[in-house]
Tab-separated table of C-alpha atoms and ligand atoms in Angstrom:
chain	number	residue	atom	x	y	z
A	1	MET	CA	22.714	48.236	-3.456
A	2	GLU	CA	21.972	51.337	-5.992
A	3	VAL	CA	21.727	54.712	-4.937
A	4	VAL	CA	19.477	57.131	-6.985
A	5	ILE	CA	19.518	60.811	-6.332
A	6	ARG	CA	16.661	62.805	-7.867
A	7	PRO	CA	16.681	66.560	-8.035
A	8	ASN	CA	13.858	67.043	-5.580
A	9	ALA	CA	11.408	65.098	-3.122
A	10	ASP	CA	8.644	65.109	-5.798
A	11	ALA	CA	10.817	63.402	-8.496
A	12	ALA	CA	12.208	60.926	-5.924
A	13	THR	CA	8.633	60.267	-4.714
A	14	ASP	CA	7.568	59.745	-8.278
A	15	LEU	CA	10.144	57.244	-9.114
A	16	VAL	CA	9.385	55.195	-6.156
A	17	ALA	CA	5.614	55.378	-7.060
A	18	ARG	CA	6.423	54.226	-10.704
A	19	ILE	CA	8.498	51.282	-9.688
A	20	ILE	CA	5.802	50.028	-7.342
A	21	ALA	CA	3.210	50.702	-10.307
A	22	ARG	CA	5.377	48.534	-12.647
A	23	GLU	CA	5.829	45.711	-10.445
A	24	LEU	CA	2.046	45.738	-9.574
A	25	ARG	CA	1.205	45.810	-13.446
A	26	ASP	CA	3.746	42.955	-14.016
A	27	ASN	CA	2.426	41.088	-11.064
A	28	PRO	CA	-1.117	41.961	-9.964
A	29	ARG	CA	-0.767	39.480	-7.048
A	30	LEU	CA	2.256	41.409	-5.841
A	31	VAL	CA	3.026	40.825	-2.230
A	32	MET	CA	3.909	44.487	-0.959
A	33	GLY	CA	5.738	45.440	1.975
A	34	LEU	CA	4.752	48.776	3.330
A	35	ALA	CA	6.027	51.553	5.376
A	36	THR	CA	4.585	54.455	7.385
A	37	GLY	CA	5.965	57.880	8.360
A	38	ARG	CA	5.824	61.386	6.636
A	39	THR	CA	7.892	60.439	3.807
A	40	MET	CA	5.590	57.745	2.679
A	41	GLU	CA	2.469	59.875	2.589
A	42	SER	CA	3.338	61.487	-0.770
A	43	VAL	CA	4.105	57.972	-2.267
A	44	TYR	CA	0.807	56.908	-1.209
A	45	ALA	CA	-0.816	60.090	-2.625
A	46	ARG	CA	0.827	59.430	-5.962
A	47	LEU	CA	-0.355	55.737	-6.025
A	48	VAL	CA	-3.898	56.756	-5.300
A	49	GLN	CA	-3.509	59.293	-8.102
A	50	MET	CA	-2.311	56.621	-10.404
A	51	HIS	CA	-5.241	54.456	-9.284
A	52	ARG	CA	-7.721	57.170	-10.212
A	53	GLU	CA	-6.075	58.546	-13.412
A	54	GLU	CA	-4.419	55.392	-14.704
A	55	GLY	CA	-6.579	52.611	-13.305
A	56	LEU	CA	-3.725	51.172	-11.274
A	57	ASP	CA	-5.334	47.979	-9.910
A	58	PHE	CA	-4.723	46.956	-6.288
A	59	SER	CA	-7.663	44.211	-6.219
A	60	ALA	CA	-5.456	41.226	-6.284
A	61	CYS	CA	-2.153	42.423	-4.222
A	62	ARG	CA	-1.467	41.550	-0.754
A	63	THR	CA	0.304	43.839	1.733
A	64	PHE	CA	2.055	43.607	4.932
A	65	ASN	CA	3.305	46.736	6.989
A	66	LEU	CA	6.431	46.832	8.724
A	67	ASP	CA	5.245	47.645	12.077
A	68	GLU	CA	2.566	48.737	14.592
A	69	TYR	CA	2.532	50.557	18.047
A	70	VAL	CA	1.922	48.467	20.827
A	71	GLY	CA	-1.216	49.517	22.907
A	72	LEU	CA	-2.914	51.431	19.915
A	73	SER	CA	-6.190	49.750	18.568
A	74	SER	CA	-6.600	49.929	14.834
A	75	ASN	CA	-9.126	52.595	15.036
A	76	HIS	CA	-6.812	54.815	17.018
A	77	ALA	CA	-5.868	58.013	15.011
A	78	ASN	CA	-2.027	57.155	15.604
A	79	SER	CA	-2.216	53.682	14.812
A	80	TYR	CA	-0.408	52.540	11.523
A	81	ARG	CA	-3.661	50.618	10.647
A	82	HIS	CA	-5.348	53.940	10.651
A	83	TYR	CA	-2.726	55.588	8.766
A	84	MET	CA	-2.746	52.956	5.937
A	85	ASN	CA	-6.431	53.009	5.793
A	86	HIS	CA	-6.641	56.815	5.561
A	87	HIS	CA	-3.704	57.198	3.157
A	88	LEU	CA	-4.008	54.028	0.832
A	89	PHE	CA	-6.176	51.291	1.506
A	90	LEU	CA	-9.691	53.218	1.516
A	91	GLN	CA	-8.906	55.095	-1.374
A	92	VAL	CA	-7.866	52.363	-3.799
A	93	ASN	CA	-9.766	49.039	-4.881
A	94	ILE	CA	-7.604	46.955	-2.591
A	95	ASP	CA	-9.429	44.213	-0.531
A	96	LEU	CA	-8.791	44.987	3.208
A	97	GLN	CA	-8.788	41.395	3.724
A	98	ASN	CA	-5.404	41.326	1.823
A	99	THR	CA	-3.910	44.095	3.935
A	100	HIS	CA	-1.935	43.112	7.123
A	101	LEU	CA	-0.261	44.926	10.156
A	102	PRO	CA	0.552	43.528	13.332
A	103	ASP	CA	-1.877	43.663	15.995
A	104	GLY	CA	-0.459	45.981	18.797
A	105	MET	CA	-3.548	45.037	20.966
A	106	ALA	CA	-2.778	41.299	21.024
A	107	ALA	CA	-3.088	39.724	24.228
A	108	ASP	CA	-0.038	37.507	23.638
A	109	LEU	CA	2.459	39.567	21.666
A	110	VAL	CA	5.055	36.815	21.404
A	111	ALA	CA	2.502	34.582	19.470
A	112	GLU	CA	1.225	37.606	17.422
A	113	CYS	CA	4.756	38.158	16.110
A	114	ALA	CA	5.368	34.426	15.191
A	115	ASN	CA	1.933	34.378	13.617
A	116	TYR	CA	2.930	37.612	11.460
A	117	GLU	CA	5.964	35.974	10.197
A	118	ARG	CA	3.866	32.495	9.467
A	119	LEU	CA	1.412	34.717	7.285
A	120	ILE	CA	4.041	36.470	5.532
A	121	ALA	CA	5.751	32.906	4.503
A	122	GLU	CA	2.201	31.424	3.835
A	123	ASN	CA	1.720	34.258	1.258
A	124	GLY	CA	5.109	33.476	-0.532
A	125	GLY	CA	7.419	35.934	0.992
A	126	ILE	CA	7.402	39.806	0.590
A	127	ASP	CA	8.106	40.696	-3.220
A	128	LEU	CA	8.753	44.397	-2.835
A	129	GLN	CA	9.450	45.919	0.518
A	130	LEU	CA	9.129	49.835	0.785
A	131	LEU	CA	11.252	51.529	3.517
A	132	GLY	CA	11.702	54.751	5.102
A	133	ILE	CA	14.714	55.396	7.479
A	134	GLY	CA	14.677	56.748	11.011
A	135	GLN	CA	16.835	59.635	12.306
A	136	ASN	CA	18.949	56.807	14.080
A	137	GLY	CA	18.844	54.706	10.997
A	138	HIS	CA	16.223	52.308	12.073
A	139	LEU	CA	14.182	50.269	9.344
A	140	GLY	CA	10.504	49.714	10.671
A	141	PHE	CA	11.200	50.109	14.452
A	142	ASN	CA	14.498	48.188	14.305
A	143	GLU	CA	16.242	50.480	16.855
A	144	PRO	CA	19.984	50.513	17.592
A	145	LEU	CA	21.706	47.242	18.526
A	146	SER	CA	18.741	45.262	16.661
A	147	ALA	CA	20.370	41.812	15.780
A	148	LEU	CA	20.993	41.721	11.936
A	149	ARG	CA	18.881	38.512	11.882
A	150	SER	CA	16.224	39.578	13.868
A	151	ARG	CA	12.591	38.435	13.117
A	152	THR	CA	9.274	40.053	13.910
A	153	ARG	CA	9.222	40.940	17.682
A	154	VAL	CA	8.474	43.672	20.151
A	155	LYS	CA	10.983	46.603	20.430
A	156	ILE	CA	11.249	49.471	22.941
A	157	LEU	CA	11.211	52.735	21.098
A	158	SER	CA	14.442	54.685	21.657
A	159	PRO	CA	14.169	58.425	22.894
A	160	VAL	CA	15.441	59.796	19.483
A	161	THR	CA	12.488	57.680	17.838
A	162	ARG	CA	9.828	58.910	20.347
A	163	ALA	CA	11.025	62.645	19.787
A	164	GLN	CA	10.776	61.975	15.939
A	165	ASN	CA	7.347	60.865	16.123
A	166	VAL	CA	6.197	63.543	18.756
A	167	PRO	CA	4.602	65.848	15.936
A	168	LEU	CA	2.266	63.041	14.903
A	169	PHE	CA	0.742	62.820	18.427
A	170	PRO	CA	-1.327	65.078	20.318
A	171	ARG	CA	0.999	65.227	23.159
A	172	PRO	CA	4.614	64.042	23.626
A	173	GLU	CA	3.747	61.597	26.404
A	174	LEU	CA	1.248	59.911	24.259
A	175	VAL	CA	4.054	58.342	21.889
A	176	PRO	CA	3.893	54.654	22.559
A	177	HIS	CA	7.037	53.136	24.268
A	178	ARG	CA	6.813	49.740	22.260
A	179	ALA	CA	5.974	48.482	18.785
A	180	ILE	CA	5.832	45.229	16.823
A	181	THR	CA	8.335	45.518	14.095
A	182	MET	CA	9.458	43.048	11.288
A	183	GLY	CA	13.294	42.362	11.979
A	184	VAL	CA	16.198	43.205	10.094
A	185	GLY	CA	16.519	39.673	8.946
A	186	SER	CA	12.867	39.490	7.962
A	187	ILE	CA	13.597	42.594	5.773
A	188	LEU	CA	16.459	41.264	4.286
A	189	ASP	CA	14.317	38.174	3.082
A	190	CYS	CA	12.294	40.325	0.931
A	191	ARG	CA	12.916	39.911	-2.713
A	192	ARG	CA	13.545	43.559	-3.394
A	193	CYS	CA	13.852	46.651	-1.183
A	194	ILE	CA	13.120	50.137	-1.948
A	195	LEU	CA	14.483	52.972	0.687
A	196	LEU	CA	12.872	56.392	0.204
A	197	ALA	CA	14.787	59.330	2.147
A	198	THR	CA	14.191	62.973	1.452
A	199	GLY	CA	15.219	66.156	3.208
A	200	GLU	CA	18.321	67.477	4.624
A	201	GLU	CA	17.845	66.028	8.102
A	202	LYS	CA	18.133	62.517	6.705
A	203	ALA	CA	21.543	63.376	4.815
A	204	ALA	CA	23.866	62.486	7.893
A	205	ILE	CA	22.115	58.959	8.470
A	206	VAL	CA	21.849	58.059	4.658
A	207	ALA	CA	25.527	58.471	4.291
A	208	LYS	CA	26.255	56.271	7.216
A	209	ALA	CA	23.800	53.504	5.718
A	210	VAL	CA	25.332	53.572	2.354
A	211	GLU	CA	28.904	54.431	2.796
A	212	GLY	CA	29.509	53.416	6.284
A	213	PRO	CA	30.426	50.236	8.009
A	214	ILE	CA	27.798	47.466	8.475
A	215	THR	CA	26.613	47.803	12.227
A	216	SER	CA	23.745	46.603	14.247
A	217	MET	CA	23.866	50.328	15.793
A	218	ILE	CA	22.243	51.375	12.357
A	219	SER	CA	19.905	48.850	10.916
A	220	ALA	CA	19.899	50.559	7.579
A	221	THR	CA	23.457	49.517	7.024
A	222	ALA	CA	22.188	45.730	6.879
A	223	LEU	CA	20.594	46.751	3.389
A	224	GLN	CA	24.460	46.646	2.044
A	225	LEU	CA	23.846	42.865	2.449
A	226	HIS	CA	20.653	42.785	0.413
A	227	PRO	CA	21.077	41.377	-3.207
A	228	GLU	CA	18.407	43.981	-4.718
A	229	CYS	CA	17.902	47.027	-2.900
A	230	THR	CA	17.737	50.485	-4.095
A	231	LEU	CA	17.888	53.776	-2.157
A	232	ILE	CA	15.929	56.574	-3.737
A	233	LEU	CA	16.988	60.031	-2.418
A	234	ASP	CA	16.380	63.888	-3.079
A	235	GLU	CA	19.445	66.056	-3.495
A	236	ALA	CA	19.220	67.229	0.088
A	237	ALA	CA	18.990	63.530	1.610
A	238	GLY	CA	21.984	62.543	-0.639
A	239	SER	CA	24.093	65.650	0.152
A	240	GLN	CA	26.665	64.114	2.566
A	241	LEU	CA	27.309	61.198	0.346
A	242	LYS	CA	30.932	61.019	-1.006
A	243	GLU	CA	30.319	59.160	-4.104
A	244	SER	CA	27.216	60.772	-5.705
A	245	ASP	CA	28.964	61.400	-8.975
A	246	TYR	CA	29.419	57.501	-9.249
A	247	TYR	CA	25.670	56.977	-8.225
A	248	HIS	CA	24.408	59.244	-10.892
A	249	TRP	CA	26.703	57.529	-13.371
A	250	VAL	CA	25.270	54.364	-12.767
A	251	PHE	CA	21.745	55.644	-12.919
A	252	GLU	CA	22.381	57.264	-16.346
A	253	ASN	CA	24.184	54.315	-17.753
A	254	GLN	CA	22.299	51.099	-16.243
A	255	PRO	CA	19.959	49.740	-18.850
A	256	GLU	CA	17.283	48.571	-16.352
A	257	TRP	CA	16.608	52.248	-15.417
A	258	GLU	CA	16.055	53.396	-18.972
A	259	PRO	CA	12.098	53.584	-18.467
A	260	PHE	CA	12.519	55.571	-15.399
A	261	ARG	CA	14.943	58.083	-16.584
A	262	ALA	CA	12.171	60.217	-18.112
A	263	VAL	CA	10.011	62.420	-15.746
A	264	SER	CA	6.345	61.692	-16.116
A	265	SER	CA	5.282	63.069	-12.828
A	266	PRO	CA	2.397	65.744	-13.034
A	267	ILE	CA	3.718	66.554	-9.348
A	268	ALA	CA	7.403	66.913	-10.468
A	269	LYS	CA	8.298	70.652	-10.213
A	270	ASN	CA	11.965	72.029	-10.178
A	271	GLY	CA	13.328	68.604	-11.175
A	272	ILE	CA	11.939	68.521	-14.659
A	273	GLN	CA	14.186	71.044	-16.181
A	274	ALA	CA	17.351	69.537	-14.594
A	275	GLU	CA	16.521	66.005	-15.608
A	276	ARG	CA	15.465	66.872	-19.127
A	277	GLN	CA	18.690	68.705	-19.382
A	278	LEU	CA	20.363	65.604	-18.080
A	279	GLU	CA	18.608	63.184	-20.600
A	280	LYS	CA	19.794	65.380	-23.487
A	281	GLN	CA	23.548	64.730	-22.817
A	282	PRO	CA	25.188	61.976	-24.780
A	283	VAL	CA	26.627	59.378	-22.387
A	284	GLU	CA	30.287	60.438	-23.044
A	285	ALA	CA	29.523	63.778	-21.637
A	286	MET	CA	27.766	62.778	-18.532
A	287	SER	CA	30.719	63.012	-16.166
A	288	ASP	CA	30.941	66.817	-17.354
A	289	VAL	CA	27.489	67.364	-16.496
A	290	LEU	CA	27.521	65.710	-13.151
A	291	GLU	CA	30.610	67.572	-11.899
B	301	GLP	C1	8.839	55.538	11.866
B	301	GLP	C2	8.535	54.258	11.151
B	301	GLP	C3	9.626	53.957	9.910
B	301	GLP	C4	9.972	55.206	9.310
B	301	GLP	C5	10.148	56.267	9.870
B	301	GLP	C6	10.509	57.535	9.316
B	301	GLP	O1	9.643	55.457	12.714
B	301	GLP	N1	8.438	53.155	11.975
B	301	GLP	O2	9.333	52.877	9.393
B	301	GLP	O3	11.018	54.733	8.335
B	301	GLP	O4	9.083	56.636	10.933
B	301	GLP	O5	9.602	58.619	9.419
B	301	GLP	P1	9.608	59.781	8.531
B	301	GLP	O6	9.308	59.478	7.072
B	301	GLP	O7	8.346	60.667	9.193
B	301	GLP	O8	10.812	60.549	8.521
């Protein structure tokens, strides 16, 4: 696992979008695993901007979303299919036939889950999985006690998760009670995982996910088992990490991050000055800067 802490949410978002764009340019047939939630909205906005301004090409890529509510049809305003169409799919040159979400209206939900796993496998598995994190540490809708080897299945949403999603629904009682979600094991099978978390309200759960023990009570801790996983945070979401100096050190010195250290984002604001200052420092002086 690697942890990258950027000065603000815009810079963290921009880094995630640039990683996705690079993978997509390297492999136009990339199989992307996608996530929903408020945090992801700005990532998709940035990708749409890259498509319009830089010609980022989605025409050959394939996507699989982590989850979908049970009981909401694809054209329901609160379904994740609607969210994805609105924030990304209908704004870029993706072939909708290549975009996949579980069908929360399927008559046979068990068969639908098995079918989703089969479809991912038929497409060669997920190359790059984008992840957010719930207040209780869930990935997708892998609520507390989700087996670390679980596959796509139906989960009951916890009270914490339903409360977290209330602002997205017209009325609290309309938040569904169940969802189909890729399992923790399905996520661990993805070749690369990128988790984005921003804001102080995620700080405590991020610290547990990164520096706490692996436990099925917090599915994000399972990412410690993943061979290629990066958590990208803003300062606020990283504020309860004990070893943040070390994470900064790795980001500044790891050669693979070289193309990503410079800030290119037109949406990065406050972060620009801080990052430029860091970039000017010789490696030997970095520990002083970071203290
Ligand atoms: C939902 C999704 C998760 C996502 C979470 C975070 O629960 N199922 O995949 O990580 O929301 O949401 P937000 O970004 O709004 O905090």
